[in-house]
Coordinates of C-alpha atoms and ligand atoms in Angstrom, one line a residue:
X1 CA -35.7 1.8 -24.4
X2 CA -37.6 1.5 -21.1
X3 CA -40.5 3.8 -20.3
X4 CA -39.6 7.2 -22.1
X5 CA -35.8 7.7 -21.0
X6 CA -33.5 8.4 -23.8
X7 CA -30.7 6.1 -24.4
X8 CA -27.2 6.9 -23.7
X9 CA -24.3 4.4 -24.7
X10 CA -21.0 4.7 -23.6
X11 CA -17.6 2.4 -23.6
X12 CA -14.0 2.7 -22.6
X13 CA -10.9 0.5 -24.1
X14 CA -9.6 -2.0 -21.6
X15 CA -6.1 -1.1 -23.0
X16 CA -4.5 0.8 -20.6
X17 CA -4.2 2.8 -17.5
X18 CA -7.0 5.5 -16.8
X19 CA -5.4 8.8 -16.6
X20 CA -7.6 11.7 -14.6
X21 CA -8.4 13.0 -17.8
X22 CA -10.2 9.9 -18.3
X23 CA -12.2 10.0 -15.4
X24 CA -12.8 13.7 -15.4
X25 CA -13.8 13.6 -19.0
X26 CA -15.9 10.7 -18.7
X27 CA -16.6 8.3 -16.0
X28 CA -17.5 11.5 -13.6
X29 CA -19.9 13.0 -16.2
X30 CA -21.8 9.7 -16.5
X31 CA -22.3 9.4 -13.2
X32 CA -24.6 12.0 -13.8
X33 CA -26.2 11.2 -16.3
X34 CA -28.1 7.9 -14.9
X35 CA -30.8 9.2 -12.8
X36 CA -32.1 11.1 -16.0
X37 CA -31.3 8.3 -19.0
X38 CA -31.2 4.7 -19.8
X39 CA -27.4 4.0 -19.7
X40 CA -25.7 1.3 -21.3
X41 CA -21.8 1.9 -20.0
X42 CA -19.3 -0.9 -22.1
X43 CA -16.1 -2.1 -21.4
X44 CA -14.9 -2.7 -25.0
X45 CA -12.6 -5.2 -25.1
X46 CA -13.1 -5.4 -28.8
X47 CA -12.0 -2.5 -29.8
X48 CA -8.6 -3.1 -27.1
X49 CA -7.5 -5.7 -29.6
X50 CA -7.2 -3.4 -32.7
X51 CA -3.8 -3.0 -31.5
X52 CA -1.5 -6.1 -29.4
X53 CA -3.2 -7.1 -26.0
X54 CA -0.7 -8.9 -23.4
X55 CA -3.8 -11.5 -22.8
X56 CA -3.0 -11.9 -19.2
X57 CA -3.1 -7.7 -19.1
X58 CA -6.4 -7.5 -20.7
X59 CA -8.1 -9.7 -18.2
X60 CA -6.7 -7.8 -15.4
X61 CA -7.7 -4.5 -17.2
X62 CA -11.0 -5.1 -18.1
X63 CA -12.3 -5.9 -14.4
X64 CA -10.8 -3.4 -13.3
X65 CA -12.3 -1.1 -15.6
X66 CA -15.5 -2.6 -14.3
X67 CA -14.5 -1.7 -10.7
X68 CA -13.2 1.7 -11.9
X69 CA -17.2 2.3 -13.1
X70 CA -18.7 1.1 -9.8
X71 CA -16.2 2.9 -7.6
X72 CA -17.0 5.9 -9.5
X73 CA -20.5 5.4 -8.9
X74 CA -22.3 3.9 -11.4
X75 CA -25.0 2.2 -10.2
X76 CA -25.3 -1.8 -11.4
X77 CA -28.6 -1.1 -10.1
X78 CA -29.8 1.8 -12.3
X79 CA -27.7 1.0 -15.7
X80 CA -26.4 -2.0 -17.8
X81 CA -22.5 -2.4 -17.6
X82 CA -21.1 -5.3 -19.0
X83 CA -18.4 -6.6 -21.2
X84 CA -18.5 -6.0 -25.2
X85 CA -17.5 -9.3 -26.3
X86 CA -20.1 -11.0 -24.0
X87 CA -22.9 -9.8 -26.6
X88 CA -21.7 -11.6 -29.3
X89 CA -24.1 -9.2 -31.2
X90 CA -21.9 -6.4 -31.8
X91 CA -19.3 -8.2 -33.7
X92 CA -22.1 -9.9 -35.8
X93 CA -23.6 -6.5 -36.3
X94 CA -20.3 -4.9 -37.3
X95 CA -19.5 -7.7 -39.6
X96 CA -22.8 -6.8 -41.5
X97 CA -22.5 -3.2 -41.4
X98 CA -18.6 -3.6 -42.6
X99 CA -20.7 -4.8 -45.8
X100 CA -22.4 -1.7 -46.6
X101 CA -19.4 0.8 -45.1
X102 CA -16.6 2.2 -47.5
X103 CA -12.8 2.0 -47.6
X104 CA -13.1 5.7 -48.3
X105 CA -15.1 6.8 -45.5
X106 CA -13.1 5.1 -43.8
X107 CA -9.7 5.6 -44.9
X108 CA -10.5 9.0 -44.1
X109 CA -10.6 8.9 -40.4
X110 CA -7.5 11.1 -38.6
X111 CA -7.4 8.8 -35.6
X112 CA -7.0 5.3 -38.0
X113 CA -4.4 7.5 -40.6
X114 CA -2.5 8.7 -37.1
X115 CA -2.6 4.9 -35.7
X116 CA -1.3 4.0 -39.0
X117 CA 1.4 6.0 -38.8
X118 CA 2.9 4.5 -35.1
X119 CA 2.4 0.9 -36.2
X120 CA 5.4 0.5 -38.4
X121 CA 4.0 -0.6 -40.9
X122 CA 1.9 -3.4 -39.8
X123 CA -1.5 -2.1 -39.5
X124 CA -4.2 -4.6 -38.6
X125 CA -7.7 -4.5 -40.5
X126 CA -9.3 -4.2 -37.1
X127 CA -7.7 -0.9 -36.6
X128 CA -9.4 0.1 -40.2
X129 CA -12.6 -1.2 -39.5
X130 CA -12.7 0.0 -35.7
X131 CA -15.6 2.7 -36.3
X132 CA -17.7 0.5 -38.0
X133 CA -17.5 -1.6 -34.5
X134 CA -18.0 1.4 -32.8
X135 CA -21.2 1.8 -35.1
X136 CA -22.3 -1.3 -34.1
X137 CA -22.1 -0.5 -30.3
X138 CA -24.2 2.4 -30.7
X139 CA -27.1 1.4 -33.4
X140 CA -27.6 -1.8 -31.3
X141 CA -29.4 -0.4 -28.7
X142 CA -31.3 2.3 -30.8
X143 CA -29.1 4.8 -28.5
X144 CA -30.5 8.5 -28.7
X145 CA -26.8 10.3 -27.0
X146 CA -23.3 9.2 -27.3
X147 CA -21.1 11.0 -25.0
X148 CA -17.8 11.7 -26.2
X149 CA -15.4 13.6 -26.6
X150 CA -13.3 15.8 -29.7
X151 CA -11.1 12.7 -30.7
X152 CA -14.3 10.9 -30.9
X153 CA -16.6 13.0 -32.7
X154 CA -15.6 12.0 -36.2
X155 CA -16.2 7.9 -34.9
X156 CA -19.6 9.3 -34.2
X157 CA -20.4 11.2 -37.2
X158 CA -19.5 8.4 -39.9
X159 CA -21.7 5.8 -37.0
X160 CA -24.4 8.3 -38.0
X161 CA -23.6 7.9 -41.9
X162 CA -23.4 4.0 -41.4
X163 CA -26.7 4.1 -39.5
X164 CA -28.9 6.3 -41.9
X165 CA -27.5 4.7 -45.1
X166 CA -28.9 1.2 -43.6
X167 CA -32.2 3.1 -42.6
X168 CA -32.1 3.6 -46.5
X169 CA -31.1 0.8 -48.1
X170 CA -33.4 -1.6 -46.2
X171 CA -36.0 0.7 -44.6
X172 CA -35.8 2.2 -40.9
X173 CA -34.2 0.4 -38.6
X174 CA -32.0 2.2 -36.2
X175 CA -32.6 5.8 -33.9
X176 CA -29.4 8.0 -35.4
X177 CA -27.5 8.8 -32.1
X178 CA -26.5 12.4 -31.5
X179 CA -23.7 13.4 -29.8
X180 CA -23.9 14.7 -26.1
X181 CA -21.6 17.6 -25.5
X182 CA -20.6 17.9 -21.8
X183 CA -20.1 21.0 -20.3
X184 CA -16.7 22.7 -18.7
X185 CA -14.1 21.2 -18.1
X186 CA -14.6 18.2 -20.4
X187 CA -11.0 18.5 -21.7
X188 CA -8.1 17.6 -19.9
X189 CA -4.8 18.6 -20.5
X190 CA -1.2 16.9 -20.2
X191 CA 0.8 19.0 -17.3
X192 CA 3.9 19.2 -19.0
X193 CA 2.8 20.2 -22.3
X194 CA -1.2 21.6 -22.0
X195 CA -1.4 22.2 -25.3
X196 CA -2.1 18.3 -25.8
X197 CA -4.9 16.3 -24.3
X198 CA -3.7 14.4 -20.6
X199 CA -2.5 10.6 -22.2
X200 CA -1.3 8.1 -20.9
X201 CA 1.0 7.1 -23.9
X202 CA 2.0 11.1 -23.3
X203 CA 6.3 11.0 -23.6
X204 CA 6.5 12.7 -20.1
X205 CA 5.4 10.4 -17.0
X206 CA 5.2 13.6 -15.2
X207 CA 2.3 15.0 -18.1
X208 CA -0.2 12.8 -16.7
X209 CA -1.6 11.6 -13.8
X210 CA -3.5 8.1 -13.6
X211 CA -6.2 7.0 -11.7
X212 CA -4.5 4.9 -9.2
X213 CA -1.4 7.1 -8.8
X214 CA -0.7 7.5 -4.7
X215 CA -1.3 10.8 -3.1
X216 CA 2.5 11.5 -2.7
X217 CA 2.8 11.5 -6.6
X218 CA 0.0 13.3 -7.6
X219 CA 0.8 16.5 -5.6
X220 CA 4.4 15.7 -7.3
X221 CA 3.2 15.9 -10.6
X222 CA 1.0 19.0 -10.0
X223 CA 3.6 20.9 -8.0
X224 CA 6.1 20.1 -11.4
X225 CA 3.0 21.3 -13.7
X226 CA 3.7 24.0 -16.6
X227 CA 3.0 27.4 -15.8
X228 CA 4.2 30.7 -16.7
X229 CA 6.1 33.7 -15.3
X230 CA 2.9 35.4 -15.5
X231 CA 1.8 34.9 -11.6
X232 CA -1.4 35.3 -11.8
X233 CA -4.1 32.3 -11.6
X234 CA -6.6 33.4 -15.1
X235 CA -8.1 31.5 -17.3
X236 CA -7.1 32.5 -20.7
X237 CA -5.3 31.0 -24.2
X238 CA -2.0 32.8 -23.0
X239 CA -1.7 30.8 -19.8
X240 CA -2.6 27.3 -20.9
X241 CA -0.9 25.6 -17.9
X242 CA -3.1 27.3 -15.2
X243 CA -5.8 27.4 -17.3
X244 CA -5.9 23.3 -17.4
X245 CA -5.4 23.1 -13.8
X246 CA -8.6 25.7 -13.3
X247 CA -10.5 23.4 -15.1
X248 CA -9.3 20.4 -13.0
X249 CA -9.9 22.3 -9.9
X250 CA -13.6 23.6 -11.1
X251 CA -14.5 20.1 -12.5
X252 CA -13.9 18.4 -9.4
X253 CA -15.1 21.2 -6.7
X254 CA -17.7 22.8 -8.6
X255 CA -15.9 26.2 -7.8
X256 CA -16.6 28.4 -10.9
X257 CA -13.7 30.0 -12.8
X258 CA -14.3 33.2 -11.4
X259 CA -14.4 32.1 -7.6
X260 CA -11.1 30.6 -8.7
X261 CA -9.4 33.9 -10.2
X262 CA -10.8 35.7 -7.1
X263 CA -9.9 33.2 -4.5
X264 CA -6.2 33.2 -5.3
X265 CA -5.9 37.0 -6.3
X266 CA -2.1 38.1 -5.2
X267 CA -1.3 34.7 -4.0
X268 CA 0.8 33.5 -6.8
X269 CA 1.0 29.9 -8.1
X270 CA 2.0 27.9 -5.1
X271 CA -0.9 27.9 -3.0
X272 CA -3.2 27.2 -6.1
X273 CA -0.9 24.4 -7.3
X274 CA -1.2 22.6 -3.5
X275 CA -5.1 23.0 -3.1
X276 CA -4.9 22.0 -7.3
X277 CA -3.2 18.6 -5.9
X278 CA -5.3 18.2 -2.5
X279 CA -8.5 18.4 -4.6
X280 CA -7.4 15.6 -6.8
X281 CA -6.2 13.4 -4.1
X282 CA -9.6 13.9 -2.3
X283 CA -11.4 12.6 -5.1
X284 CA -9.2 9.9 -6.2
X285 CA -8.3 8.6 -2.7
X286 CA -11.7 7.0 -2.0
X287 CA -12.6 6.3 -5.4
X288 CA -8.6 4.3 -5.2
X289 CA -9.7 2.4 -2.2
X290 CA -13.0 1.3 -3.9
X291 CA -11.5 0.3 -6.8
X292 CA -8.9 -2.5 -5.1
X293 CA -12.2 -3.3 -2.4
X294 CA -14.3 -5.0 -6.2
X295 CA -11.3 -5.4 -7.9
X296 CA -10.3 -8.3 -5.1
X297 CA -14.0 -9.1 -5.1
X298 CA -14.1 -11.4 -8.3
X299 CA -17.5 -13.2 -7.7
X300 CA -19.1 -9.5 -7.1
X301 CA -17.9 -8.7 -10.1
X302 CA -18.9 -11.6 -12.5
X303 CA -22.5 -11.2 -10.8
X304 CA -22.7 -7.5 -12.6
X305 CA -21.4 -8.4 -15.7
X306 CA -23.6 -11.5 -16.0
X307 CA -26.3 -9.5 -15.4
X308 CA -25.4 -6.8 -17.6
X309 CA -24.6 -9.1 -20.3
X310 CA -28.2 -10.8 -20.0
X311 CA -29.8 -7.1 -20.3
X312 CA -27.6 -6.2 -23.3
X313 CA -27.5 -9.7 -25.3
X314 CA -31.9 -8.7 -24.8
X315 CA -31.9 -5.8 -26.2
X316 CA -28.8 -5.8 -28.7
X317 CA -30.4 -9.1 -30.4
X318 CA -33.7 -7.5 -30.9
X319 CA -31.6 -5.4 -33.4
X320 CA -29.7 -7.8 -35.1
X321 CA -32.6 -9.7 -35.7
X322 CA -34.1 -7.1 -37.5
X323 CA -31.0 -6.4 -39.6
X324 CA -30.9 -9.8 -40.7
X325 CA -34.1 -10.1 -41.2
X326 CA -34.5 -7.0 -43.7
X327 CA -31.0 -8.2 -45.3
X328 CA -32.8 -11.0 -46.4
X329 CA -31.0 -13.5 -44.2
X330 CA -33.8 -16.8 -43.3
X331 CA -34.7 -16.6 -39.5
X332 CA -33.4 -19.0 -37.1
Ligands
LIG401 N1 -13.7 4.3 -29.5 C1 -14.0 4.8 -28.2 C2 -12.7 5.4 -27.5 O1 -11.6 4.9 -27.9 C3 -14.5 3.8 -27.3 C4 -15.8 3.3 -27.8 C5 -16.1 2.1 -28.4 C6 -17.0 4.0 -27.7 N2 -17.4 2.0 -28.7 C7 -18.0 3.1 -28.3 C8 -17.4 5.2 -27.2 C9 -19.3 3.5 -28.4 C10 -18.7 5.6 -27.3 C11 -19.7 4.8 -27.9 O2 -12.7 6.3 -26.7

């Protein structure tokens, strides 16, 4: 809590490849948000283990999710990025909140019962106890406004629960985070079946489009985008296809819907689908380059997560200390 900014926290799972969704969903709207708040932005390798983790992969993965959130343009500078399990405070934290969390609350959870229900039967505790984790990450650093989005909301609700039930049981201890909704265009679709968010474990390669994909497949894989016989570029329930590439375009142009709807009156779908794809590629090209520029620079790198790491173990062991104190643990 520095000076009178509110607190945001933030993280993203090391555990795969970033889909555009994933950068117009989040990284782009934080980005915005750290002139105005104190950010904490987490690369939570953590929570990446609930489920198997090639180790040599999650290395690889987690710096480049750092250099994913500097070549978006998050400033080192301005906000504290740094690696989850290099604040040994969060799984501490979660370990003591775990105490005072229950199976049923838990249990309850649709992301943890539709896990379950891909793992074959082998379902680690982690993946059980992952909100209570998440809780951690939040409540450590007394954050005002967690970001996410609707497959996360319920992870922040029960954090709330698990905060303000501690508040009671041993007296006032953490800020309850609310949510921060972010405006248009938060949700991104898949292209080959828009009625389900953009993912990269999506069954059709074609459905989403990553981060790092070359120019020549990205305007592929918007040209091959579902559509409709309707012809005519709206943005309505009837025409989800075209409505999901709108919000792509309007998210990254900052052209409002309308503008849209006017612009290609009478022009059909092929036009809008091409400056769909160029619009993309102009935002991910740089941002591409950038990425393998920090990604090759490995001492660049350490230097911001050692320093974010110093900033966060600060901060995130005031916390604990408290909780351990009021749980009646004796003080170092
Ligand atoms: N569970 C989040 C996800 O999968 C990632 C996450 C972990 C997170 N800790 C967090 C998001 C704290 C916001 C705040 O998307």
């Amino acid at each position: 809590m520095e000076g009178n900014k509110k607190v945001i926290f933030s993280g993203i799972q090391p555990s795969g490849d970033l889909t555009l969704g994933n950068y117009l969903g989040a990284i782009k709207n934080w980005v915005k948000l750290q002139e105005e708040y104190e950010c904490y932005f987490c690369v939570v390798d953590l929570h990446a283990i609930t489920v198997k983790q090639e180790p040599k992969d999650l290395r690889r993965r987690t710096l480049e999710m750092l250099a994913i959130y500097l070549a978006s343009g998050i400033d080192p500078e301005k906000n504290t990025m740094f690696i989850q399990s290099h604040v040994p405070a969060h799984s501490e934290a979660a370990w003591l909140l775990t105490c005072s969390t229950y199976m049923g609350e838990l249990s309850r959870m649709t992301q943890y019962k539709e896990k379950s229900k891909n793992s074959g039967g082998n379902i680690s505790a982690g993946l059980f106890n992952y909100p209570v984790l998440m809780a951690a990450d939040i409540l450590l650093y007394q954050t005002d406004l967690v970001p996410v989005g609707k497959d996360q909301q319920q992870h922040l609700e029960i954090a709330r629960d698990i905060g303000e039930r501690f508040n009671r049981l041993y007296s006032d201890t953490f800020v309850i985070p609310e949510p921060y909704i972010a405006k248009l265009g938060a949700k991104i679709m898949d292209l080959q079946e828009p009625n389900k968010k953009m993912s990269k474990s999506g069954e059709n390669v074609n459905g989403f489009i990553l981060i790092m994909d070359p120019p020549e497949v990205i305007r592929k894989k918007v040209n091959r985008a579902v559509t409709d016989s309707l012809g005519v570029v709206a943005y309505n329930e009837q025409q989800l296809g075209v409505k999901n590439l709108m919000t792509i375009l309007t998210t990254i142009t900052g052209i409002s819907i309308e503008e849209i709807e006017e612009k290609y009156k009478g022009l059909g779908y092929s036009q809008f689908k091409k400056d769909v794809a160029e619009a993309i590629v102009a935002e991910l090209e740089p941002i591409q380059k950038k990425i393998v520029e920090y990604t090759a620079n490995k001492a660049y790198l350490e230097g911001i997560y050692k320093k974010g790491s110093e900033k966060a173990n600060y901060v995130a062991n005031k916390t604990l200390r408290k909780m351990q104190k009021k749980i009646g643990f004796i003080p170092r």
